[in-house]
Amino acid sequence: MYEQEEKKLTDFKNRLDEVSIPSDALDDAVMAGFYKAKKKKRPPYKIWLLQCAAAAILIIGFLASVRHSPTFANYISSIPGMEKIVEMIRDDKGLLAAVENEYYQKIGVSQEKNGLKVTIDGVIADEKGMMIFYTVESDNKEVKVTMLDARVKGENGEDLPAVISHGIPEESESNSYEGMVENFFQNEVEGKKFIWDVTLKEKNGFLEEHFQIPFTIPGDLKISKKIDVNQVVEVEGQRILFKTVTIYPTRVEIHTKFDSGNTKKILGLRDLRLVDEHGETWNRSTDIISTKISDDEITYYLQSNYFHEPKKLYIAMNEIEAIDKDEASVVVDIKNKKILKQPKGNVITEVDVNGEYIVFRIKANDFSSSVSFSEIKDADGNVIQSQGIYNRLDTGKGYIQIGEQISGLSEMKGPLIFEIGSFPSYIETNQKTRIK
């Protein structure tokens, strides 16, 4: 669906110099690039300019595709502000397909308190996920607010356990901003009536406002499509079972289980993706979200292909992050600040104890090639909770510092065991498993 559009976009880009683009449209596209660029720490100047240009080309390409799709164009034009919503989700093929198939549902309910107004503009929702698109407005444009918390609750205020993600409000000269909050529920939800529980805080003051906004999803929620896969893949003697694939409009869940007899601890399937018979891919990023069920069982979450009905569908991967099981932990003598055990290669060069922090110095050029820990235990095997983690890159020096905050660290005497959650050790493969 989108691979062909990418080719059209490339052709379109090559013809840009020959096309007369209205100045207003170009200004809007450039501002969209600024809007996207401000979400992250600004990269070097030349790269930043290229990103802005790329964002402008993508927006122009999107507008061009709308002109070629009357249904999509009519749908976009019928809902005010829809272009901004599309810009928020343009990196997610599944959510874009939901909009294209008119599955975005307008809500338009608001609540006001002390000069602040929160509006739920609309949602893309299913049994397991809900994307809430919102607007915050202030009577005073000098008041800048940030979102402390935002969660969906049941009709009667009951908690709905979920993984929640929301961005930081954009700095703006106006007195309003738009955003999106992602909610991925632990269990499938029922019903169409909910409460959005939101807390806003003034950035440079003590003002804090709490909103509880009841809302009703006007249309029916799409039900999931489940594929019982139950296929084992073996790569260099390591066995991986793909149990089920469940496809929701907001995302895809792939339930995997690793053979307990494997000689390696599998830390992650870094570039897991769905591919159809035409080679169209969902989820190209190596930054894949997952939920650990047990040491040998993980659910991975990919972009959704719900609105695409391929004749054939494959699970594909090219890189497995894995480490020998007997090297899957780091043991630290906290009293003497020494590493007693770590994987081959000695990528951890130093360890220090500073108050409640234990700090590791790791050889790595970026965070993706660093080390992280999934669990901390004492010498008796008791799990110790980490109160916080920080990562610091020593730019140009090839080192990263990882600090784990542990309450009462100075009073602990025995060695601590850090179970490895990620490590730069990979098995290369070219695996495709047909599931449809």
PDB file of C-alpha atoms in Angstrom, residues 143-389:
ATOM      1  CA  VAL A 143       1.033  30.533  30.982  1.00  0.00           C
ATOM      2  CA  LYS A 144       2.896  27.473  29.681  1.00  0.00           C
ATOM      3  CA  VAL A 145       1.749  24.092  30.930  1.00  0.00           C
ATOM      4  CA  THR A 146       3.058  20.557  30.827  1.00  0.00           C
ATOM      5  CA  MET A 147       1.134  17.296  31.085  1.00  0.00           C
ATOM      6  CA  LEU A 148       1.984  15.418  34.280  1.00  0.00           C
ATOM      7  CA  ASP A 149      -0.401  12.526  33.777  1.00  0.00           C
ATOM      8  CA  ALA A 150      -3.064  11.392  31.319  1.00  0.00           C
ATOM      9  CA  ARG A 151      -4.827   8.060  31.548  1.00  0.00           C
ATOM     10  CA  VAL A 152      -8.048   6.493  30.338  1.00  0.00           C
ATOM     11  CA  LYS A 153     -10.396   5.144  33.005  1.00  0.00           C
ATOM     12  CA  GLY A 154     -13.596   3.137  32.789  1.00  0.00           C
ATOM     13  CA  GLU A 155     -17.045   4.685  32.748  1.00  0.00           C
ATOM     14  CA  ASN A 156     -17.248   4.535  36.571  1.00  0.00           C
ATOM     15  CA  GLY A 157     -13.684   5.686  37.171  1.00  0.00           C
ATOM     16  CA  GLU A 158     -12.139   2.240  37.442  1.00  0.00           C
ATOM     17  CA  ASP A 159      -8.472   1.911  36.500  1.00  0.00           C
ATOM     18  CA  LEU A 160      -7.579   0.368  33.147  1.00  0.00           C
ATOM     19  CA  PRO A 161      -3.912  -0.730  33.476  1.00  0.00           C
ATOM     20  CA  ALA A 162      -2.015   0.476  30.438  1.00  0.00           C
ATOM     21  CA  VAL A 163       1.314   1.566  29.021  1.00  0.00           C
ATOM     22  CA  ILE A 164       0.911   5.294  28.438  1.00  0.00           C
ATOM     23  CA  SER A 165       3.037   7.599  26.321  1.00  0.00           C
ATOM     24  CA  HIS A 166       2.583  11.329  25.826  1.00  0.00           C
ATOM     25  CA  GLY A 167       4.913  13.960  24.485  1.00  0.00           C
ATOM     26  CA  ILE A 168       5.990  17.268  25.985  1.00  0.00           C
ATOM     27  CA  PRO A 169       3.876  20.302  24.943  1.00  0.00           C
ATOM     28  CA  GLU A 170       5.485  22.361  22.219  1.00  0.00           C
ATOM     29  CA  GLU A 171       6.716  25.865  23.030  1.00  0.00           C
ATOM     30  CA  SER A 172       4.368  28.202  21.204  1.00  0.00           C
ATOM     31  CA  GLU A 173       3.630  31.896  20.863  1.00  0.00           C
ATOM     32  CA  SER A 174      -0.081  31.108  20.831  1.00  0.00           C
ATOM     33  CA  ASN A 175      -2.201  30.125  23.801  1.00  0.00           C
ATOM     34  CA  SER A 176      -2.946  26.583  22.599  1.00  0.00           C
ATOM     35  CA  TYR A 177      -1.241  23.384  21.539  1.00  0.00           C
ATOM     36  CA  GLU A 178      -2.248  19.984  20.196  1.00  0.00           C
ATOM     37  CA  GLY A 179      -0.926  16.552  21.066  1.00  0.00           C
ATOM     38  CA  MET A 180      -1.539  12.821  21.190  1.00  0.00           C
ATOM     39  CA  VAL A 181      -1.521  10.348  24.078  1.00  0.00           C
ATOM     40  CA  GLU A 182      -0.990   6.642  23.370  1.00  0.00           C
ATOM     41  CA  ASN A 183      -2.700   4.110  25.640  1.00  0.00           C
ATOM     42  CA  PHE A 184      -1.960   0.410  25.218  1.00  0.00           C
ATOM     43  CA  PHE A 185      -4.129  -1.551  27.640  1.00  0.00           C
ATOM     44  CA  GLN A 186      -2.928  -4.571  29.556  1.00  0.00           C
ATOM     45  CA  ASN A 187      -6.251  -6.322  28.943  1.00  0.00           C
ATOM     46  CA  GLU A 188      -8.864  -5.908  26.253  1.00  0.00           C
ATOM     47  CA  VAL A 189     -11.422  -3.244  27.171  1.00  0.00           C
ATOM     48  CA  GLU A 190     -15.161  -3.350  26.654  1.00  0.00           C
ATOM     49  CA  GLY A 191     -17.770  -0.635  26.268  1.00  0.00           C
ATOM     50  CA  LYS A 192     -17.702   2.754  24.582  1.00  0.00           C
ATOM     51  CA  LYS A 193     -17.878   5.120  27.564  1.00  0.00           C
ATOM     52  CA  PHE A 194     -14.710   6.258  29.324  1.00  0.00           C
ATOM     53  CA  ILE A 195     -13.203   9.029  31.447  1.00  0.00           C
ATOM     54  CA  TRP A 196     -10.001  10.816  30.475  1.00  0.00           C
ATOM     55  CA  ASP A 197      -8.119  11.679  33.651  1.00  0.00           C
ATOM     56  CA  VAL A 198      -5.604  14.479  32.971  1.00  0.00           C
ATOM     57  CA  THR A 199      -3.313  16.566  35.188  1.00  0.00           C
ATOM     58  CA  LEU A 200      -1.695  19.730  33.837  1.00  0.00           C
ATOM     59  CA  LYS A 201       0.973  21.792  35.587  1.00  0.00           C
ATOM     60  CA  GLU A 202       2.294  25.272  34.889  1.00  0.00           C
ATOM     61  CA  LYS A 203       5.911  24.961  33.791  1.00  0.00           C
ATOM     62  CA  ASN A 204       7.288  27.866  35.826  1.00  0.00           C
ATOM     63  CA  GLY A 205       4.865  27.903  38.737  1.00  0.00           C
ATOM     64  CA  PHE A 206       2.806  25.900  41.166  1.00  0.00           C
ATOM     65  CA  LEU A 207      -0.525  25.951  39.339  1.00  0.00           C
ATOM     66  CA  GLU A 208      -1.816  22.410  38.889  1.00  0.00           C
ATOM     67  CA  GLU A 209      -5.197  21.473  37.454  1.00  0.00           C
ATOM     68  CA  HIS A 210      -6.871  18.092  37.354  1.00  0.00           C
ATOM     69  CA  PHE A 211      -9.450  17.253  34.678  1.00  0.00           C
ATOM     70  CA  GLN A 212     -11.831  14.295  34.450  1.00  0.00           C
ATOM     71  CA  ILE A 213     -13.522  14.371  31.064  1.00  0.00           C
ATOM     72  CA  PRO A 214     -16.239  11.793  30.305  1.00  0.00           C
ATOM     73  CA  PHE A 215     -16.425  10.834  26.641  1.00  0.00           C
ATOM     74  CA  THR A 216     -18.179   8.309  24.438  1.00  0.00           C
ATOM     75  CA  ILE A 217     -16.731   6.689  21.341  1.00  0.00           C
ATOM     76  CA  PRO A 218     -19.467   7.205  18.725  1.00  0.00           C
ATOM     77  CA  GLY A 219     -18.742   4.254  16.455  1.00  0.00           C
ATOM     78  CA  ASP A 220     -18.119   0.572  17.010  1.00  0.00           C
ATOM     79  CA  LEU A 221     -14.666  -0.653  17.938  1.00  0.00           C
ATOM     80  CA  LYS A 222     -13.073  -2.975  15.407  1.00  0.00           C
ATOM     81  CA  ILE A 223     -12.427  -6.446  16.769  1.00  0.00           C
ATOM     82  CA  SER A 224      -9.029  -8.078  16.570  1.00  0.00           C
ATOM     83  CA  LYS A 225      -7.854 -10.653  14.023  1.00  0.00           C
ATOM     84  CA  LYS A 226      -5.960 -13.527  15.609  1.00  0.00           C
ATOM     85  CA  ILE A 227      -3.613 -15.891  13.789  1.00  0.00           C
ATOM     86  CA  ASP A 228      -2.535 -19.060  15.589  1.00  0.00           C
ATOM     87  CA  VAL A 229       0.992 -19.488  14.257  1.00  0.00           C
ATOM     88  CA  ASN A 230       2.693 -22.086  16.495  1.00  0.00           C
ATOM     89  CA  GLN A 231       5.812 -22.312  14.330  1.00  0.00           C
ATOM     90  CA  VAL A 232       9.359 -22.848  15.576  1.00  0.00           C
ATOM     91  CA  VAL A 233      12.272 -21.040  13.942  1.00  0.00           C
ATOM     92  CA  GLU A 234      15.822 -22.263  14.594  1.00  0.00           C
ATOM     93  CA  VAL A 235      18.807 -19.949  14.094  1.00  0.00           C
ATOM     94  CA  GLU A 236      22.314 -21.156  14.989  1.00  0.00           C
ATOM     95  CA  GLY A 237      20.843 -23.742  17.343  1.00  0.00           C
ATOM     96  CA  GLN A 238      18.564 -21.248  19.122  1.00  0.00           C
ATOM     97  CA  ARG A 239      14.871 -22.075  18.900  1.00  0.00           C
ATOM     98  CA  ILE A 240      12.159 -19.394  18.812  1.00  0.00           C
ATOM     99  CA  LEU A 241       8.457 -20.219  18.891  1.00  0.00           C
ATOM    100  CA  PHE A 242       6.033 -17.764  17.304  1.00  0.00           C
ATOM    101  CA  LYS A 243       2.818 -18.601  19.136  1.00  0.00           C
ATOM    102  CA  THR A 244       0.208 -16.087  17.988  1.00  0.00           C
ATOM    103  CA  VAL A 245      -0.151 -12.882  16.012  1.00  0.00           C
ATOM    104  CA  THR A 246      -3.045 -10.645  17.061  1.00  0.00           C
ATOM    105  CA  ILE A 247      -3.834  -7.725  14.770  1.00  0.00           C
ATOM    106  CA  TYR A 248      -5.609  -4.648  16.144  1.00  0.00           C
ATOM    107  CA  PRO A 249      -6.181  -1.362  14.262  1.00  0.00           C
ATOM    108  CA  THR A 250      -3.697   0.407  16.569  1.00  0.00           C
ATOM    109  CA  ARG A 251      -0.952  -2.246  16.645  1.00  0.00           C
ATOM    110  CA  VAL A 252       0.054  -5.884  16.156  1.00  0.00           C
ATOM    111  CA  GLU A 253       1.035  -8.205  19.005  1.00  0.00           C
ATOM    112  CA  ILE A 254       3.432 -11.078  18.307  1.00  0.00           C
ATOM    113  CA  HIS A 255       3.604 -13.564  21.174  1.00  0.00           C
ATOM    114  CA  THR A 256       6.970 -15.360  21.229  1.00  0.00           C
ATOM    115  CA  LYS A 257       8.527 -18.006  23.434  1.00  0.00           C
ATOM    116  CA  PHE A 258      12.194 -19.025  23.539  1.00  0.00           C
ATOM    117  CA  ASP A 259      13.179 -22.656  24.080  1.00  0.00           C
ATOM    118  CA  SER A 260      14.441 -23.236  27.629  1.00  0.00           C
ATOM    119  CA  GLY A 261      17.106 -25.505  26.138  1.00  0.00           C
ATOM    120  CA  ASN A 262      18.732 -22.671  24.183  1.00  0.00           C
ATOM    121  CA  THR A 263      22.389 -22.073  25.011  1.00  0.00           C
ATOM    122  CA  LYS A 264      21.930 -18.336  24.635  1.00  0.00           C
ATOM    123  CA  LYS A 265      19.649 -15.911  26.427  1.00  0.00           C
ATOM    124  CA  ILE A 266      17.713 -14.117  23.716  1.00  0.00           C
ATOM    125  CA  LEU A 267      17.496 -10.452  24.649  1.00  0.00           C
ATOM    126  CA  GLY A 268      15.486  -9.242  21.691  1.00  0.00           C
ATOM    127  CA  LEU A 269      14.419  -9.636  18.078  1.00  0.00           C
ATOM    128  CA  ARG A 270      15.727  -6.274  16.988  1.00  0.00           C
ATOM    129  CA  ASP A 271      14.185  -5.808  13.552  1.00  0.00           C
ATOM    130  CA  LEU A 272      11.077  -7.973  13.794  1.00  0.00           C
ATOM    131  CA  ARG A 273       8.521  -6.985  11.161  1.00  0.00           C
ATOM    132  CA  LEU A 274       5.571  -8.091   9.061  1.00  0.00           C
ATOM    133  CA  VAL A 275       6.023  -8.403   5.287  1.00  0.00           C
ATOM    134  CA  ASP A 276       3.413  -9.144   2.622  1.00  0.00           C
ATOM    135  CA  GLU A 277       3.791 -10.904  -0.739  1.00  0.00           C
ATOM    136  CA  HIS A 278       4.780  -7.608  -2.410  1.00  0.00           C
ATOM    137  CA  GLY A 279       7.551  -6.907   0.088  1.00  0.00           C
ATOM    138  CA  GLU A 280       5.662  -4.147   1.865  1.00  0.00           C
ATOM    139  CA  THR A 281       6.941  -3.888   5.416  1.00  0.00           C
ATOM    140  CA  TRP A 282       5.397  -2.853   8.709  1.00  0.00           C
ATOM    141  CA  ASN A 283       7.797  -1.718  11.436  1.00  0.00           C
ATOM    142  CA  ARG A 284      11.238  -1.153   9.929  1.00  0.00           C
ATOM    143  CA  SER A 285      12.705   0.358  13.107  1.00  0.00           C
ATOM    144  CA  THR A 286      15.003  -1.600  15.438  1.00  0.00           C
ATOM    145  CA  ASP A 287      13.412   0.318  18.330  1.00  0.00           C
ATOM    146  CA  ILE A 288      10.631  -2.207  18.983  1.00  0.00           C
ATOM    147  CA  ILE A 289       8.384  -2.071  22.029  1.00  0.00           C
ATOM    148  CA  SER A 290       7.906  -5.303  23.940  1.00  0.00           C
ATOM    149  CA  THR A 291       6.500  -6.701  27.167  1.00  0.00           C
ATOM    150  CA  LYS A 292       8.367  -9.363  29.114  1.00  0.00           C
ATOM    151  CA  ILE A 293       6.035 -12.147  30.266  1.00  0.00           C
ATOM    152  CA  SER A 294       8.827 -14.286  31.712  1.00  0.00           C
ATOM    153  CA  ASP A 295      12.546 -14.854  31.091  1.00  0.00           C
ATOM    154  CA  ASP A 296      11.682 -16.930  28.013  1.00  0.00           C
ATOM    155  CA  GLU A 297       8.474 -15.289  26.841  1.00  0.00           C
ATOM    156  CA  ILE A 298       7.974 -11.857  25.254  1.00  0.00           C
ATOM    157  CA  THR A 299       5.193 -10.065  23.400  1.00  0.00           C
ATOM    158  CA  TYR A 300       6.384  -7.686  20.663  1.00  0.00           C
ATOM    159  CA  TYR A 301       4.330  -4.757  19.367  1.00  0.00           C
ATOM    160  CA  LEU A 302       4.511  -3.630  15.726  1.00  0.00           C
ATOM    161  CA  GLN A 303       2.698  -1.159  13.526  1.00  0.00           C
ATOM    162  CA  SER A 304      -0.644  -2.505  12.397  1.00  0.00           C
ATOM    163  CA  ASN A 305      -1.605  -3.881   8.987  1.00  0.00           C
ATOM    164  CA  TYR A 306      -5.256  -4.259  10.073  1.00  0.00           C
ATOM    165  CA  PHE A 307      -6.693  -2.404   7.072  1.00  0.00           C
ATOM    166  CA  HIS A 308      -4.510  -4.258   4.584  1.00  0.00           C
ATOM    167  CA  GLU A 309      -5.581  -7.742   3.449  1.00  0.00           C
ATOM    168  CA  PRO A 310      -2.553  -9.439   1.889  1.00  0.00           C
ATOM    169  CA  LYS A 311      -2.755 -12.833   0.246  1.00  0.00           C
ATOM    170  CA  LYS A 312       0.431 -13.836   2.041  1.00  0.00           C
ATOM    171  CA  LEU A 313       1.943 -12.552   5.275  1.00  0.00           C
ATOM    172  CA  TYR A 314       5.336 -13.277   6.817  1.00  0.00           C
ATOM    173  CA  ILE A 315       7.184 -12.595  10.060  1.00  0.00           C
ATOM    174  CA  ALA A 316      10.676 -11.483   9.089  1.00  0.00           C
ATOM    175  CA  MET A 317      13.827 -10.685  11.063  1.00  0.00           C
ATOM    176  CA  ASN A 318      17.515 -10.188  10.339  1.00  0.00           C
ATOM    177  CA  GLU A 319      19.103  -9.679  13.733  1.00  0.00           C
ATOM    178  CA  ILE A 320      18.717 -11.458  17.067  1.00  0.00           C
ATOM    179  CA  GLU A 321      20.243  -9.908  20.165  1.00  0.00           C
ATOM    180  CA  ALA A 322      21.572 -12.801  22.269  1.00  0.00           C
ATOM    181  CA  ILE A 323      24.260 -13.654  24.802  1.00  0.00           C
ATOM    182  CA  ASP A 324      25.543 -16.926  26.238  1.00  0.00           C
ATOM    183  CA  LYS A 325      23.444 -17.821  29.270  1.00  0.00           C
ATOM    184  CA  ASP A 326      26.492 -18.244  31.506  1.00  0.00           C
ATOM    185  CA  GLU A 327      27.512 -14.670  30.670  1.00  0.00           C
ATOM    186  CA  ALA A 328      24.116 -13.018  31.022  1.00  0.00           C
ATOM    187  CA  SER A 329      24.849 -11.159  34.255  1.00  0.00           C
ATOM    188  CA  VAL A 330      27.275  -8.676  35.769  1.00  0.00           C
ATOM    189  CA  VAL A 331      28.407  -9.224  39.364  1.00  0.00           C
ATOM    190  CA  VAL A 332      29.697  -6.224  41.324  1.00  0.00           C
ATOM    191  CA  ASP A 333      31.566  -6.034  44.615  1.00  0.00           C
ATOM    192  CA  ILE A 334      30.043  -2.751  45.797  1.00  0.00           C
ATOM    193  CA  LYS A 335      32.281  -2.446  48.857  1.00  0.00           C
ATOM    194  CA  ASN A 336      35.509  -2.528  46.845  1.00  0.00           C
ATOM    195  CA  LYS A 337      33.987  -1.080  43.657  1.00  0.00           C
ATOM    196  CA  LYS A 338      35.084  -4.017  41.523  1.00  0.00           C
ATOM    197  CA  ILE A 339      33.509  -6.016  38.715  1.00  0.00           C
ATOM    198  CA  LEU A 340      33.706  -9.677  39.662  1.00  0.00           C
ATOM    199  CA  LYS A 341      32.047 -11.015  36.513  1.00  0.00           C
ATOM    200  CA  GLN A 342      30.949  -9.688  33.132  1.00  0.00           C
ATOM    201  CA  PRO A 343      30.576 -10.969  29.541  1.00  0.00           C
ATOM    202  CA  LYS A 344      33.571 -11.530  27.286  1.00  0.00           C
ATOM    203  CA  GLY A 345      35.074  -8.377  25.827  1.00  0.00           C
ATOM    204  CA  ASN A 346      35.117  -6.368  29.060  1.00  0.00           C
ATOM    205  CA  VAL A 347      32.866  -3.650  27.641  1.00  0.00           C
ATOM    206  CA  ILE A 348      32.267  -2.403  31.206  1.00  0.00           C
ATOM    207  CA  THR A 349      35.546  -0.711  32.091  1.00  0.00           C
ATOM    208  CA  GLU A 350      34.764   0.777  35.505  1.00  0.00           C
ATOM    209  CA  VAL A 351      32.211   0.730  38.300  1.00  0.00           C
ATOM    210  CA  ASP A 352      31.761   3.351  41.008  1.00  0.00           C
ATOM    211  CA  VAL A 353      29.480   3.764  44.017  1.00  0.00           C
ATOM    212  CA  ASN A 354      28.390   7.317  44.729  1.00  0.00           C
ATOM    213  CA  GLY A 355      25.784   7.673  47.451  1.00  0.00           C
ATOM    214  CA  GLU A 356      22.672   5.809  46.279  1.00  0.00           C
ATOM    215  CA  TYR A 357      24.014   5.428  42.737  1.00  0.00           C
ATOM    216  CA  ILE A 358      26.078   2.628  41.271  1.00  0.00           C
ATOM    217  CA  VAL A 359      27.632   3.926  38.053  1.00  0.00           C
ATOM    218  CA  PHE A 360      29.002   1.827  35.185  1.00  0.00           C
ATOM    219  CA  ARG A 361      31.380   3.138  32.512  1.00  0.00           C
ATOM    220  CA  ILE A 362      30.748   1.268  29.262  1.00  0.00           C
ATOM    221  CA  LYS A 363      32.580   1.274  25.932  1.00  0.00           C
ATOM    222  CA  ALA A 364      29.957   2.347  23.386  1.00  0.00           C
ATOM    223  CA  ASN A 365      29.587   4.992  20.689  1.00  0.00           C
ATOM    224  CA  ASP A 366      25.834   5.351  21.102  1.00  0.00           C
ATOM    225  CA  PHE A 367      23.026   4.155  23.328  1.00  0.00           C
ATOM    226  CA  SER A 368      21.927   1.443  20.892  1.00  0.00           C
ATOM    227  CA  SER A 369      25.289  -0.331  21.325  1.00  0.00           C
ATOM    228  CA  SER A 370      25.356   0.039  25.100  1.00  0.00           C
ATOM    229  CA  VAL A 371      24.364  -2.292  27.944  1.00  0.00           C
ATOM    230  CA  SER A 372      21.213  -2.214  30.062  1.00  0.00           C
ATOM    231  CA  PHE A 373      19.976  -4.293  32.972  1.00  0.00           C
ATOM    232  CA  SER A 374      16.602  -5.945  33.367  1.00  0.00           C
ATOM    233  CA  GLU A 375      16.814  -6.948  37.026  1.00  0.00           C
ATOM    234  CA  ILE A 376      19.009  -6.476  40.108  1.00  0.00           C
ATOM    235  CA  LYS A 377      19.432  -9.145  42.784  1.00  0.00           C
ATOM    236  CA  ASP A 378      21.410  -9.455  45.994  1.00  0.00           C
ATOM    237  CA  ALA A 379      23.684 -12.393  46.820  1.00  0.00           C
ATOM    238  CA  ASP A 380      20.696 -14.378  48.154  1.00  0.00           C
ATOM    239  CA  GLY A 381      18.702 -13.936  44.945  1.00  0.00           C
ATOM    240  CA  ASN A 382      16.304 -11.327  46.324  1.00  0.00           C
ATOM    241  CA  VAL A 383      15.136  -8.779  43.756  1.00  0.00           C
ATOM    242  CA  ILE A 384      16.208  -5.193  44.458  1.00  0.00           C
ATOM    243  CA  GLN A 385      14.155  -2.348  43.041  1.00  0.00           C
ATOM    244  CA  SER A 386      15.904   0.437  41.166  1.00  0.00           C
ATOM    245  CA  GLN A 387      14.521   3.889  41.996  1.00  0.00           C
ATOM    246  CA  GLY A 388      15.835   5.435  38.806  1.00  0.00           C
ATOM    247  CA  ILE A 389      18.269   5.171  35.905  1.00  0.00           C
TER     248      ILE A 389
END
